[in-house]
Amino acid sequence: AQKVTQAQTEISVVEKEDVTLDCVYETRDTTYYLFWYKQPPSGELVFLIRRNSFDEQNEISGRYSWNFQKSTSSFNFTITASQVVDSAVYFCALSEGEGSYIPTFGRGTSLIVHP
Amino acid sequence: DTGVSQDPRHKITKRGQNVTFRCDPISEHNRLYWYRQTLGQGPEFLTYFQNEAQLEKSRLLSDRFSAERPKGSFSTLEIQRTEQGDSAMYLCASSSKQDMNTEAFFGQGTRLTVV
């Protein structure tokens, strides 16, 4: 069984603040993939990052960074110096095994960045 | 490449009517996915094609739903005898087989309202 929990329904910050979006997952599989997607008001899901279960190295991409910790089954996403354009719903997702892409999505965290 | 294209963007229909949505994936992407997203929820997997073969269907896909991808390019999703509970955003995604479990690219979705 798969499960992705994004406990934060909505986060509101002021521009330039740092913000961390939490993601906790459950899986019995040893091979799995974790994803983050951004969904702006336009509705299109925008891919941000993919991480496989064998690579716990944290990643930084500009103002975005991800912290993958298998010990706590978490894959948290931090935005540094947030901007109004970061306002969107962010989804964490999990898929198991090789060969297909059928992730289970969390319920999403709505991030509102105020000017 | 123009990305994943979905048509129409919005559809309002009366309960009991049939509707059909179209998805044009990124060219040369051999995998195509349909998801449904209701308000405040993450996308839920409906079905998946590799080329023209429908390889997996979710239990969410009742017998009123049918999806096709006749030539392994575009896909259609038909809902027969629509119900108010079918109101949702229907998302299509495509991915390449070159990289196993690669990320999928999503279209902007078709928002269905059943009145």
PDB file of N, CA and C in Angstrom, chain B residues 23 38 74 107 109:
ATOM      1  N   CYS B  23      -6.829  14.045 -25.362  1.00  0.00           N
ATOM      2  CA  CYS B  23      -5.493  14.382 -24.884  1.00  0.00           C
ATOM      3  C   CYS B  23      -4.483  14.096 -25.991  1.00  0.00           C
ATOM      4  N   THR B  38     -10.271  16.230  -7.831  1.00  0.00           N
ATOM      5  CA  THR B  38     -11.394  16.976  -7.276  1.00  0.00           C
ATOM      6  C   THR B  38     -10.862  18.071  -6.364  1.00  0.00           C
ATOM      7  N   PHE B  74      -2.784  10.233 -29.745  1.00  0.00           N
ATOM      8  CA  PHE B  74      -3.733  10.905 -28.870  1.00  0.00           C
ATOM      9  C   PHE B  74      -4.606   9.886 -28.154  1.00  0.00           C
ATOM     10  N   GLY B 107      -0.870  17.955 -18.829  1.00  0.00           N
ATOM     11  CA  GLY B 107      -1.609  18.990 -19.529  1.00  0.00           C
ATOM     12  C   GLY B 107      -2.320  19.886 -18.529  1.00  0.00           C
ATOM     13  N   GLY B 109      -5.485  20.160 -18.235  1.00  0.00           N
ATOM     14  CA  GLY B 109      -6.693  19.528 -17.738  1.00  0.00           C
ATOM     15  C   GLY B 109      -7.964  19.981 -18.415  1.00  0.00           C
TER      16      GLY B 109
END
